[in-house]
Amino acid sequence: QQLGLNGRRKLRLVCKTLRRCVDQNTRHLTATSRPDFDVEALIQRLPNLERITADQANVKIRVVATIVEEEEEDDYSDYEDEDEEMDSGEDDEDEDDEDEDDDEEMVGGDVAIARLAIYDQQEGEHADPPLAKIFIAAQSCKTLIALKLTGDVPLVTIRPHHWPNLKELDVSSTEMLDTAPVLALLMLTSLEKLNLHGYQVPAYGIALIRPGDLPLLKEIDLGGGGRGGNEFLGDDEGLKAMQGLVNLKSLEVARLRCKWPPKAVALIQGDSWPNMRVLEINFGRQAKDLAENLGTALQGVAELPNLEVLSLVWSELISSDIAKVTRQPGCFPKLRQLDMLGNKLSSYSEEAIAGLKRIKQLEFLNLMCCEIQGDGFSELQPGDLCHLTKLLLGNNASLAQQGCAA
């Protein structure tokens, strides 16, 4: 249930009555906790908790929209005393009694909060929440199905008996310096979604994935910040990591925004991920690979039978690569969306366009920042790309000059 309250006085009431409201009905806890707030103890009081979300954001105290919908920005510093009174457990029973009628008037009697949010009140100061303590405390929640901790957490403390029903785990921005955290993650056999976005994940850790590991995993995110994301340096590391990933046969969504070497991408075959629907991957030529045709490395990707969305942004693909991968019969049988942002199609643009029009069912195509030439569109004839509903061509200087002719 949601507690829909407005105004400063009602927020004060929420703070005073929070202890009464948080009970066995609570399902979702969101906390960017103050150092003096005992989140671990709170977790232990919630026997049916299903979702925990916490991060290291340094923001003013506020209550998420599912609990309080604020009509205007207020300074909540006046209510720090009420929060501290709640945190320490020293409730003023007389004041609670005075507010009891107001409580019933506003929310209609008993309240069961299904989502709880606690945010850091220390504006302008660095006060990291005790994510490690929250992570360890959460290990006692056998009912947990989703856990999101944005910050460094001790993954190595995971044991096979923890979280038998956990389906979603987001530990983005957790630094992994060795293989131990990856080995710990492999114990969570019920996982369906895994987010490792942020810090670089060691390639030799991903390489530990064996056939049968994480049998229910449908979605994985190994992306990082910036254009390149996480980088697996060198052919050997990239090959080992991809060998581990292709063992995850149940994958449907893979966000692998890393600079993969072409030889690693070539390991992907049509039967590697039979259920793959969304694939985000980027790679590029090293100096020694300038003569290598990246279209050859992508031929296996083009054979994925259920692929609907493909992102190849900033992958240094050239027109001949596109022609090479689309020349094979039956390529991309179900592809509807293709993102080619930031590739290099300046030479022989007509060769790239001729290849792209072979993807008959394409609905979305992004060619922004691809240095594409206007004469490339001379390859298009009536009926080509007949399902295309969105075409992005921004930031192509040559095309802007030749726009009318194109």
mmCIF file of C-alpha atoms in Angstrom:
data_model
loop_
_atom_site.group_PDB
_atom_site.id
_atom_site.type_symbol
_atom_site.label_atom_id
_atom_site.label_comp_id
_atom_site.label_asym_id
_atom_site.label_seq_id
_atom_site.Cartn_x
_atom_site.Cartn_y
_atom_site.Cartn_z
ATOM 1 C CA GLN A 1 0.000 0.000 0.000
ATOM 2 C CA GLN A 2 1.072 3.591 -0.497
ATOM 3 C CA LEU A 3 0.906 6.362 2.079
ATOM 4 C CA GLY A 4 -0.120 9.501 0.201
ATOM 5 C CA LEU A 5 0.612 12.522 2.379
ATOM 6 C CA ASN A 6 1.478 16.155 1.625
ATOM 7 C CA GLY A 7 3.055 18.993 3.550
ATOM 8 C CA ARG A 8 5.553 19.545 6.335
ATOM 9 C CA ARG A 9 3.195 18.646 9.199
ATOM 10 C CA LYS A 10 2.348 15.325 7.614
ATOM 11 C CA LEU A 11 5.997 14.550 6.992
ATOM 12 C CA ARG A 12 6.569 15.122 10.722
ATOM 13 C CA LEU A 13 3.816 12.606 11.394
ATOM 14 C CA VAL A 14 5.458 10.062 9.094
ATOM 15 C CA CYS A 15 8.702 10.387 11.063
ATOM 16 C CA LYS A 16 6.928 9.951 14.408
ATOM 17 C CA THR A 17 4.827 6.994 13.379
ATOM 18 C CA LEU A 18 7.405 5.203 11.263
ATOM 19 C CA ARG A 19 8.165 2.676 13.968
ATOM 20 C CA ARG A 20 4.511 1.660 14.184
ATOM 21 C CA CYS A 21 4.110 1.438 10.401
ATOM 22 C CA VAL A 22 7.182 -0.615 9.592
ATOM 23 C CA ASP A 23 6.185 -4.145 10.449
ATOM 24 C CA GLN A 24 5.687 -7.559 8.960
ATOM 25 C CA ASN A 25 3.925 -6.006 5.940
ATOM 26 C CA THR A 26 7.047 -4.195 4.720
ATOM 27 C CA ARG A 27 8.326 -5.577 1.426
ATOM 28 C CA HIS A 28 10.714 -2.933 0.059
ATOM 29 C CA LEU A 29 13.423 -1.025 1.970
ATOM 30 C CA THR A 30 15.335 1.813 0.289
ATOM 31 C CA ALA A 31 18.077 3.370 2.420
ATOM 32 C CA THR A 32 20.853 5.877 2.024
ATOM 33 C CA SER A 33 21.252 5.817 5.751
ATOM 34 C CA ARG A 34 22.613 8.354 8.190
ATOM 35 C CA PRO A 35 25.537 6.982 10.201
ATOM 36 C CA ASP A 36 23.430 6.978 13.365
ATOM 37 C CA PHE A 37 20.504 5.086 11.855
ATOM 38 C CA ASP A 38 20.638 1.401 12.681
ATOM 39 C CA VAL A 39 19.559 -0.040 9.334
ATOM 40 C CA GLU A 40 20.905 -3.479 10.203
ATOM 41 C CA ALA A 41 18.600 -3.711 13.222
ATOM 42 C CA LEU A 42 15.687 -2.510 11.103
ATOM 43 C CA ILE A 43 16.327 -5.225 8.500
ATOM 44 C CA GLN A 44 16.236 -7.884 11.200
ATOM 45 C CA ARG A 45 12.774 -6.661 12.277
ATOM 46 C CA LEU A 46 11.262 -7.179 8.803
ATOM 47 C CA PRO A 47 10.554 -10.896 8.368
ATOM 48 C CA ASN A 48 8.971 -10.602 4.909
ATOM 49 C CA LEU A 49 11.378 -8.152 3.280
ATOM 50 C CA GLU A 50 11.720 -8.794 -0.456
ATOM 51 C CA ARG A 51 13.675 -5.835 -1.849
ATOM 52 C CA ILE A 52 16.537 -3.772 -0.438
ATOM 53 C CA THR A 53 17.985 -0.742 -2.233
ATOM 54 C CA ALA A 54 20.839 1.400 -0.899
ATOM 55 C CA ASP A 55 23.438 3.679 -2.439
ATOM 56 C CA GLN A 56 26.141 6.153 -1.540
ATOM 57 C CA ALA A 57 24.416 9.238 -2.918
ATOM 58 C CA ASN A 58 24.942 12.323 -0.765
ATOM 59 C CA VAL A 59 21.513 13.980 -0.777
ATOM 60 C CA LYS A 60 19.252 15.838 1.625
ATOM 61 C CA ILE A 61 16.750 13.867 3.640
ATOM 62 C CA ARG A 62 13.590 13.204 1.700
ATOM 63 C CA VAL A 63 10.933 10.515 1.359
ATOM 64 C CA VAL A 64 10.402 8.768 -1.968
ATOM 65 C CA ALA A 65 7.225 9.371 -3.930
ATOM 66 C CA THR A 66 5.743 6.030 -2.970
ATOM 67 C CA ILE A 67 5.543 7.275 0.626
ATOM 68 C CA VAL A 68 5.244 11.071 0.452
ATOM 69 C CA GLU A 69 4.431 13.184 -2.573
ATOM 70 C CA GLU A 70 5.893 16.632 -1.922
ATOM 71 C CA GLU A 71 4.298 19.567 -3.739
ATOM 72 C CA GLU A 72 7.282 21.873 -3.153
ATOM 73 C CA GLU A 73 10.906 21.737 -2.004
ATOM 74 C CA ASP A 74 11.071 22.097 1.754
ATOM 75 C CA ASP A 75 13.977 22.336 4.143
ATOM 76 C CA TYR A 76 13.579 19.302 6.372
ATOM 77 C CA SER A 77 16.374 20.204 8.763
ATOM 78 C CA ASP A 78 13.755 21.282 11.312
ATOM 79 C CA TYR A 79 12.741 17.661 11.699
ATOM 80 C CA GLU A 80 16.138 16.190 12.476
ATOM 81 C CA ASP A 81 15.168 15.921 16.114
ATOM 82 C CA GLU A 82 12.123 13.861 15.244
ATOM 83 C CA ASP A 83 14.259 11.509 13.147
ATOM 84 C CA GLU A 84 16.824 11.092 15.928
ATOM 85 C CA GLU A 85 14.041 10.392 18.395
ATOM 86 C CA MET A 86 12.733 7.704 16.049
ATOM 87 C CA ASP A 87 16.200 6.246 15.454
ATOM 88 C CA SER A 88 17.054 5.945 19.152
ATOM 89 C CA GLY A 89 13.716 4.368 19.989
ATOM 90 C CA GLU A 90 12.763 7.046 22.538
ATOM 91 C CA ASP A 91 9.249 7.749 21.393
ATOM 92 C CA ASP A 92 7.198 10.400 23.085
ATOM 93 C CA GLU A 93 4.020 8.484 23.844
ATOM 94 C CA ASP A 94 2.067 11.614 24.759
ATOM 95 C CA GLU A 95 2.837 13.260 21.430
ATOM 96 C CA ASP A 96 1.973 10.049 19.617
ATOM 97 C CA ASP A 97 -1.390 9.988 21.363
ATOM 98 C CA GLU A 98 -2.057 13.606 20.371
ATOM 99 C CA ASP A 99 -1.334 12.828 16.740
ATOM 100 C CA GLU A 100 -3.332 9.607 16.639
ATOM 101 C CA ASP A 101 -6.534 11.325 15.527
ATOM 102 C CA ASP A 102 -4.653 13.199 12.796
ATOM 103 C CA ASP A 103 -3.141 9.901 11.688
ATOM 104 C CA GLU A 104 -6.558 8.344 11.215
ATOM 105 C CA GLU A 105 -7.911 11.473 9.559
ATOM 106 C CA MET A 106 -5.178 11.578 6.935
ATOM 107 C CA VAL A 107 -4.621 7.952 6.082
ATOM 108 C CA GLY A 108 -7.807 6.294 7.214
ATOM 109 C CA GLY A 109 -6.616 4.227 10.160
ATOM 110 C CA ASP A 110 -3.979 1.491 10.068
ATOM 111 C CA VAL A 111 -1.139 1.972 7.603
ATOM 112 C CA ALA A 112 1.024 -0.715 5.982
ATOM 113 C CA ILE A 113 4.040 0.782 4.198
ATOM 114 C CA ALA A 114 5.266 -1.475 1.427
ATOM 115 C CA ARG A 115 8.211 0.715 0.426
ATOM 116 C CA LEU A 116 10.436 2.534 2.891
ATOM 117 C CA ALA A 117 13.060 5.121 1.921
ATOM 118 C CA ILE A 118 15.641 6.719 4.190
ATOM 119 C CA TYR A 119 18.023 9.260 2.667
ATOM 120 C CA ASP A 120 21.166 10.942 3.952
ATOM 121 C CA GLN A 121 20.551 14.245 5.737
ATOM 122 C CA GLN A 122 24.175 15.380 5.701
ATOM 123 C CA GLU A 123 24.053 17.810 2.775
ATOM 124 C CA GLY A 124 27.490 18.989 1.690
ATOM 125 C CA GLU A 125 29.284 16.412 3.824
ATOM 126 C CA HIS A 126 30.634 13.032 2.832
ATOM 127 C CA ALA A 127 28.822 10.431 4.886
ATOM 128 C CA ASP A 128 28.914 7.044 3.218
ATOM 129 C CA PRO A 129 26.234 4.651 4.456
ATOM 130 C CA PRO A 130 27.401 1.417 6.036
ATOM 131 C CA LEU A 131 26.762 -0.606 2.877
ATOM 132 C CA ALA A 132 28.919 -3.468 4.064
ATOM 133 C CA LYS A 133 26.826 -3.754 7.240
ATOM 134 C CA ILE A 134 23.593 -3.571 5.252
ATOM 135 C CA PHE A 135 24.881 -6.238 2.871
ATOM 136 C CA ILE A 136 25.776 -8.587 5.709
ATOM 137 C CA ALA A 137 22.539 -7.901 7.600
ATOM 138 C CA ALA A 138 20.532 -8.608 4.453
ATOM 139 C CA GLN A 139 22.030 -12.088 4.250
ATOM 140 C CA SER A 140 19.618 -13.171 6.970
ATOM 141 C CA CYS A 141 16.582 -12.238 4.799
ATOM 142 C CA LYS A 142 15.539 -15.560 3.317
ATOM 143 C CA THR A 143 12.553 -13.932 1.575
ATOM 144 C CA LEU A 144 14.703 -11.446 -0.376
ATOM 145 C CA ILE A 145 14.123 -11.419 -4.147
ATOM 146 C CA ALA A 146 15.926 -8.175 -5.120
ATOM 147 C CA LEU A 147 18.990 -6.425 -3.698
ATOM 148 C CA LYS A 148 20.517 -3.188 -4.986
ATOM 149 C CA LEU A 149 23.578 -1.731 -3.265
ATOM 150 C CA THR A 150 25.253 0.999 -5.307
ATOM 151 C CA GLY A 151 28.718 1.077 -3.797
ATOM 152 C CA ASP A 152 31.499 -1.198 -2.667
ATOM 153 C CA VAL A 153 30.177 -4.255 -0.816
ATOM 154 C CA PRO A 154 31.894 -7.443 0.409
ATOM 155 C CA LEU A 155 30.686 -9.957 -2.171
ATOM 156 C CA VAL A 156 33.123 -12.519 -0.806
ATOM 157 C CA THR A 157 30.856 -12.993 2.237
ATOM 158 C CA ILE A 158 28.140 -14.655 0.098
ATOM 159 C CA ARG A 159 27.494 -18.289 0.986
ATOM 160 C CA PRO A 160 25.326 -20.903 -0.796
ATOM 161 C CA HIS A 161 22.595 -20.755 1.868
ATOM 162 C CA HIS A 162 22.113 -16.989 1.520
ATOM 163 C CA TRP A 163 19.139 -15.697 -0.452
ATOM 164 C CA PRO A 164 17.674 -18.922 -1.849
ATOM 165 C CA ASN A 165 15.039 -16.893 -3.739
ATOM 166 C CA LEU A 166 17.147 -13.923 -4.903
ATOM 167 C CA LYS A 167 16.309 -13.053 -8.524
ATOM 168 C CA GLU A 168 17.813 -9.566 -8.991
ATOM 169 C CA LEU A 169 21.226 -8.411 -7.751
ATOM 170 C CA ASP A 170 22.637 -4.948 -8.503
ATOM 171 C CA VAL A 171 26.105 -4.388 -7.054
ATOM 172 C CA SER A 172 27.193 -1.771 -9.570
ATOM 173 C CA SER A 173 30.268 0.235 -8.568
ATOM 174 C CA THR A 174 31.602 -2.667 -6.514
ATOM 175 C CA GLU A 175 35.304 -3.046 -7.190
ATOM 176 C CA MET A 176 36.495 -6.563 -7.944
ATOM 177 C CA LEU A 177 40.235 -6.937 -7.632
ATOM 178 C CA ASP A 178 40.400 -10.728 -7.852
ATOM 179 C CA THR A 179 38.323 -13.779 -8.705
ATOM 180 C CA ALA A 180 36.830 -14.334 -5.224
ATOM 181 C CA PRO A 181 33.797 -11.998 -5.716
ATOM 182 C CA VAL A 182 32.898 -13.688 -9.011
ATOM 183 C CA LEU A 183 33.122 -17.133 -7.431
ATOM 184 C CA ALA A 184 30.796 -15.911 -4.678
ATOM 185 C CA LEU A 185 28.240 -14.661 -7.221
ATOM 186 C CA LEU A 186 28.164 -18.057 -8.902
ATOM 187 C CA MET A 187 26.639 -19.492 -5.703
ATOM 188 C CA LEU A 188 23.399 -17.545 -6.306
ATOM 189 C CA THR A 189 21.746 -20.131 -8.512
ATOM 190 C CA SER A 190 18.313 -18.445 -8.536
ATOM 191 C CA LEU A 191 19.613 -15.174 -10.065
ATOM 192 C CA GLU A 192 17.810 -13.850 -13.157
ATOM 193 C CA LYS A 193 19.305 -10.317 -13.367
ATOM 194 C CA LEU A 194 22.889 -9.324 -12.480
ATOM 195 C CA ASN A 195 24.225 -5.761 -12.715
ATOM 196 C CA LEU A 196 28.004 -5.300 -12.406
ATOM 197 C CA HIS A 197 28.016 -1.919 -14.146
ATOM 198 C CA GLY A 198 30.768 0.416 -13.014
ATOM 199 C CA TYR A 199 34.149 -0.728 -11.874
ATOM 200 C CA GLN A 200 36.201 -2.964 -14.109
ATOM 201 C CA VAL A 201 35.370 -6.621 -13.684
ATOM 202 C CA PRO A 202 38.481 -8.792 -14.035
ATOM 203 C CA ALA A 203 38.433 -10.843 -17.228
ATOM 204 C CA TYR A 204 39.951 -13.827 -15.461
ATOM 205 C CA GLY A 205 37.030 -13.710 -13.012
ATOM 206 C CA ILE A 206 34.395 -13.878 -15.764
ATOM 207 C CA ALA A 207 36.404 -16.699 -17.316
ATOM 208 C CA LEU A 208 35.546 -18.864 -14.284
ATOM 209 C CA ILE A 209 31.937 -19.248 -15.469
ATOM 210 C CA ARG A 210 31.368 -22.843 -16.479
ATOM 211 C CA PRO A 211 28.458 -24.583 -18.265
ATOM 212 C CA GLY A 212 25.586 -24.889 -15.794
ATOM 213 C CA ASP A 213 26.559 -21.868 -13.665
ATOM 214 C CA LEU A 214 23.780 -19.334 -13.012
ATOM 215 C CA PRO A 215 21.288 -21.498 -14.937
ATOM 216 C CA LEU A 216 18.386 -19.021 -14.677
ATOM 217 C CA LEU A 217 20.292 -15.818 -15.505
ATOM 218 C CA LYS A 218 18.453 -13.808 -18.157
ATOM 219 C CA GLU A 219 20.122 -10.387 -17.948
ATOM 220 C CA ILE A 220 23.706 -9.271 -17.274
ATOM 221 C CA ASP A 221 25.288 -5.802 -17.334
ATOM 222 C CA LEU A 222 29.086 -5.487 -17.519
ATOM 223 C CA GLY A 223 29.035 -1.940 -18.852
ATOM 224 C CA GLY A 224 31.096 0.926 -17.569
ATOM 225 C CA GLY A 225 31.314 4.687 -17.833
ATOM 226 C CA GLY A 226 32.298 6.581 -20.961
ATOM 227 C CA ARG A 227 32.428 5.389 -24.538
ATOM 228 C CA GLY A 228 34.503 2.306 -23.926
ATOM 229 C CA GLY A 229 33.164 1.125 -20.593
ATOM 230 C CA ASN A 230 35.176 -1.593 -18.924
ATOM 231 C CA GLU A 231 38.150 -2.699 -20.996
ATOM 232 C CA PHE A 232 39.480 -6.220 -21.212
ATOM 233 C CA LEU A 233 43.069 -5.511 -22.168
ATOM 234 C CA GLY A 234 44.610 -7.809 -24.734
ATOM 235 C CA ASP A 235 43.358 -10.718 -26.779
ATOM 236 C CA ASP A 236 43.986 -13.361 -24.124
ATOM 237 C CA GLU A 237 41.912 -11.660 -21.410
ATOM 238 C CA GLY A 238 39.056 -10.891 -23.801
ATOM 239 C CA LEU A 239 38.981 -14.421 -25.151
ATOM 240 C CA LYS A 240 38.864 -15.951 -21.677
ATOM 241 C CA ALA A 241 36.090 -13.646 -20.530
ATOM 242 C CA MET A 242 33.930 -14.296 -23.594
ATOM 243 C CA GLN A 243 34.463 -18.040 -23.200
ATOM 244 C CA GLY A 244 32.874 -17.704 -19.770
ATOM 245 C CA LEU A 245 29.964 -15.565 -20.966
ATOM 246 C CA VAL A 246 28.931 -17.885 -23.807
ATOM 247 C CA ASN A 247 28.371 -20.555 -21.149
ATOM 248 C CA LEU A 248 25.371 -18.559 -19.877
ATOM 249 C CA LYS A 249 22.891 -20.174 -22.267
ATOM 250 C CA SER A 250 19.781 -18.672 -20.664
ATOM 251 C CA LEU A 251 20.783 -15.038 -21.360
ATOM 252 C CA GLU A 252 18.174 -12.812 -23.003
ATOM 253 C CA VAL A 253 19.746 -9.377 -22.373
ATOM 254 C CA ALA A 254 23.512 -8.750 -22.334
ATOM 255 C CA ARG A 255 24.992 -5.270 -21.916
ATOM 256 C CA LEU A 256 28.671 -5.889 -22.609
ATOM 257 C CA ARG A 257 29.880 -2.339 -23.153
ATOM 258 C CA CYS A 258 33.572 -3.179 -23.070
ATOM 259 C CA LYS A 259 36.322 -2.808 -25.649
ATOM 260 C CA TRP A 260 36.324 -6.422 -26.758
ATOM 261 C CA PRO A 261 39.035 -7.655 -29.101
ATOM 262 C CA PRO A 262 37.612 -8.900 -32.430
ATOM 263 C CA LYS A 263 38.737 -12.462 -31.708
ATOM 264 C CA ALA A 264 36.587 -12.499 -28.570
ATOM 265 C CA VAL A 265 33.474 -11.292 -30.428
ATOM 266 C CA ALA A 266 34.060 -14.010 -33.012
ATOM 267 C CA LEU A 267 33.420 -16.615 -30.286
ATOM 268 C CA ILE A 268 29.716 -15.680 -30.339
ATOM 269 C CA GLN A 269 27.861 -18.133 -32.557
ATOM 270 C CA GLY A 270 24.225 -18.598 -33.439
ATOM 271 C CA ASP A 271 23.801 -21.294 -30.782
ATOM 272 C CA SER A 272 25.740 -19.428 -28.076
ATOM 273 C CA TRP A 273 22.691 -17.560 -26.776
ATOM 274 C CA PRO A 274 19.557 -19.017 -28.379
ATOM 275 C CA ASN A 275 17.264 -16.729 -26.342
ATOM 276 C CA MET A 276 19.238 -13.489 -26.720
ATOM 277 C CA ARG A 277 16.933 -10.544 -27.514
ATOM 278 C CA VAL A 278 19.053 -7.492 -26.601
ATOM 279 C CA LEU A 279 22.825 -7.313 -27.103
ATOM 280 C CA GLU A 280 24.971 -4.252 -26.437
ATOM 281 C CA ILE A 281 28.623 -4.771 -27.300
ATOM 282 C CA ASN A 282 31.429 -2.602 -28.576
ATOM 283 C CA PHE A 283 34.925 -3.357 -29.755
ATOM 284 C CA GLY A 284 37.510 -1.880 -32.075
ATOM 285 C CA ARG A 285 40.684 -2.301 -34.013
ATOM 286 C CA GLN A 286 43.984 -2.028 -32.243
ATOM 287 C CA ALA A 287 46.876 -0.699 -34.310
ATOM 288 C CA LYS A 288 47.857 -4.239 -35.271
ATOM 289 C CA ASP A 289 44.296 -5.062 -36.398
ATOM 290 C CA LEU A 290 43.830 -2.303 -38.988
ATOM 291 C CA ALA A 291 43.711 -4.778 -41.840
ATOM 292 C CA GLU A 292 41.236 -7.077 -40.072
ATOM 293 C CA ASN A 293 37.626 -7.040 -41.222
ATOM 294 C CA LEU A 294 35.446 -6.674 -38.134
ATOM 295 C CA GLY A 295 32.476 -7.869 -40.163
ATOM 296 C CA THR A 296 33.962 -11.367 -39.951
ATOM 297 C CA ALA A 297 33.941 -11.175 -36.155
ATOM 298 C CA LEU A 298 30.253 -10.187 -36.219
ATOM 299 C CA GLN A 299 29.029 -13.049 -38.384
ATOM 300 C CA GLY A 300 28.123 -15.180 -35.380
ATOM 301 C CA VAL A 301 26.185 -12.286 -33.819
ATOM 302 C CA ALA A 302 24.198 -11.984 -37.066
ATOM 303 C CA GLU A 303 23.119 -15.627 -36.654
ATOM 304 C CA LEU A 304 21.532 -15.229 -33.198
ATOM 305 C CA PRO A 305 18.007 -16.476 -33.961
ATOM 306 C CA ASN A 306 15.994 -14.214 -31.623
ATOM 307 C CA LEU A 307 18.083 -11.028 -31.542
ATOM 308 C CA GLU A 308 15.806 -7.970 -31.749
ATOM 309 C CA VAL A 309 18.016 -5.107 -30.472
ATOM 310 C CA LEU A 310 21.730 -4.675 -31.260
ATOM 311 C CA SER A 311 24.020 -1.843 -30.148
ATOM 312 C CA LEU A 312 27.464 -1.509 -31.746
ATOM 313 C CA VAL A 313 28.251 2.072 -30.696
ATOM 314 C CA TRP A 314 31.790 3.455 -31.054
ATOM 315 C CA SER A 315 33.096 0.179 -32.460
ATOM 316 C CA GLU A 316 35.199 1.617 -35.331
ATOM 317 C CA LEU A 317 33.171 -0.300 -37.897
ATOM 318 C CA ILE A 318 33.615 0.782 -41.510
ATOM 319 C CA SER A 319 31.369 0.335 -44.522
ATOM 320 C CA SER A 320 33.033 -2.888 -45.687
ATOM 321 C CA ASP A 321 32.385 -4.425 -42.241
ATOM 322 C CA ILE A 322 28.660 -3.778 -42.595
ATOM 323 C CA ALA A 323 28.646 -5.183 -46.124
ATOM 324 C CA LYS A 324 30.516 -8.284 -44.968
ATOM 325 C CA VAL A 325 28.219 -9.175 -42.073
ATOM 326 C CA THR A 326 24.962 -8.517 -43.960
ATOM 327 C CA ARG A 327 26.011 -10.443 -47.072
ATOM 328 C CA GLN A 328 25.408 -13.836 -45.496
ATOM 329 C CA PRO A 329 21.933 -15.332 -46.150
ATOM 330 C CA GLY A 330 19.455 -15.089 -43.277
ATOM 331 C CA CYS A 331 21.460 -12.591 -41.246
ATOM 332 C CA PHE A 332 19.676 -10.889 -38.334
ATOM 333 C CA PRO A 333 16.384 -12.732 -38.872
ATOM 334 C CA LYS A 334 14.457 -10.788 -36.185
ATOM 335 C CA LEU A 335 16.501 -7.583 -35.709
ATOM 336 C CA ARG A 336 14.271 -4.519 -35.264
ATOM 337 C CA GLN A 337 16.610 -1.942 -33.690
ATOM 338 C CA LEU A 338 20.236 -1.218 -34.653
ATOM 339 C CA ASP A 339 22.390 1.440 -32.976
ATOM 340 C CA MET A 340 25.539 2.304 -34.963
ATOM 341 C CA LEU A 341 26.386 5.571 -33.191
ATOM 342 C CA GLY A 342 29.979 6.742 -33.619
ATOM 343 C CA ASN A 343 31.226 4.334 -36.279
ATOM 344 C CA LYS A 344 33.269 5.306 -39.359
ATOM 345 C CA LEU A 345 31.211 4.963 -42.538
ATOM 346 C CA SER A 346 32.736 7.892 -44.455
ATOM 347 C CA SER A 347 34.261 5.798 -47.231
ATOM 348 C CA TYR A 348 31.916 3.946 -49.573
ATOM 349 C CA SER A 349 28.830 4.868 -47.560
ATOM 350 C CA GLU A 350 26.686 3.351 -50.300
ATOM 351 C CA GLU A 351 28.226 -0.031 -49.445
ATOM 352 C CA ALA A 352 27.050 0.304 -45.829
ATOM 353 C CA ILE A 353 23.540 1.427 -46.816
ATOM 354 C CA ALA A 354 23.264 -1.425 -49.320
ATOM 355 C CA GLY A 355 24.103 -3.834 -46.532
ATOM 356 C CA LEU A 356 21.710 -2.313 -43.997
ATOM 357 C CA LYS A 357 18.748 -2.488 -46.375
ATOM 358 C CA ARG A 358 19.101 -6.284 -46.337
ATOM 359 C CA ILE A 359 17.813 -6.249 -42.748
ATOM 360 C CA LYS A 360 14.217 -6.260 -43.938
ATOM 361 C CA GLN A 361 12.368 -5.886 -40.625
ATOM 362 C CA LEU A 362 14.468 -2.987 -39.274
ATOM 363 C CA GLU A 363 12.332 -0.365 -37.463
ATOM 364 C CA PHE A 364 14.969 1.819 -35.751
ATOM 365 C CA LEU A 365 18.394 2.824 -37.117
ATOM 366 C CA ASN A 366 20.887 5.195 -35.490
ATOM 367 C CA LEU A 367 23.653 6.478 -37.795
ATOM 368 C CA MET A 368 24.567 9.567 -35.789
ATOM 369 C CA CYS A 369 28.263 10.587 -35.765
ATOM 370 C CA CYS A 370 29.077 7.997 -38.452
ATOM 371 C CA GLU A 371 30.706 10.415 -40.946
ATOM 372 C CA ILE A 372 28.225 9.091 -43.479
ATOM 373 C CA GLN A 373 28.076 10.557 -46.996
ATOM 374 C CA GLY A 374 24.877 11.584 -48.735
ATOM 375 C CA ASP A 375 25.608 9.570 -51.865
ATOM 376 C CA GLY A 376 25.213 6.398 -49.826
ATOM 377 C CA PHE A 377 21.441 6.797 -49.871
ATOM 378 C CA SER A 378 21.393 6.477 -53.650
ATOM 379 C CA GLU A 379 21.268 2.728 -52.991
ATOM 380 C CA LEU A 380 17.784 2.984 -51.506
ATOM 381 C CA GLN A 381 14.865 2.127 -53.746
ATOM 382 C CA PRO A 382 11.095 2.262 -53.128
ATOM 383 C CA GLY A 383 10.220 -0.592 -50.815
ATOM 384 C CA ASP A 384 13.628 -0.762 -49.110
ATOM 385 C CA LEU A 385 13.548 -0.602 -45.314
ATOM 386 C CA CYS A 386 9.777 -0.434 -45.538
ATOM 387 C CA HIS A 387 9.338 -1.071 -41.795
ATOM 388 C CA LEU A 388 11.727 1.702 -40.727
ATOM 389 C CA THR A 389 9.933 4.255 -38.522
ATOM 390 C CA LYS A 390 12.906 6.114 -36.972
ATOM 391 C CA LEU A 391 16.202 7.097 -38.600
ATOM 392 C CA LEU A 392 18.779 9.217 -36.727
ATOM 393 C CA LEU A 393 21.372 11.026 -38.882
ATOM 394 C CA GLY A 394 22.578 13.870 -36.649
ATOM 395 C CA ASN A 395 26.169 15.076 -36.437
ATOM 396 C CA ASN A 396 27.158 13.925 -39.920
ATOM 397 C CA ALA A 397 28.787 17.025 -41.382
ATOM 398 C CA SER A 398 29.064 15.792 -44.964
ATOM 399 C CA LEU A 399 25.459 14.649 -44.969
ATOM 400 C CA ALA A 400 24.337 18.068 -43.716
ATOM 401 C CA GLN A 401 26.012 19.712 -46.708
ATOM 402 C CA GLN A 402 24.537 17.213 -49.149
ATOM 403 C CA GLY A 403 21.169 16.908 -47.405
ATOM 404 C CA CYS A 404 18.960 17.937 -50.317
ATOM 405 C CA ALA A 405 20.619 15.560 -52.740
ATOM 406 C CA ALA A 406 20.448 12.713 -50.217
#
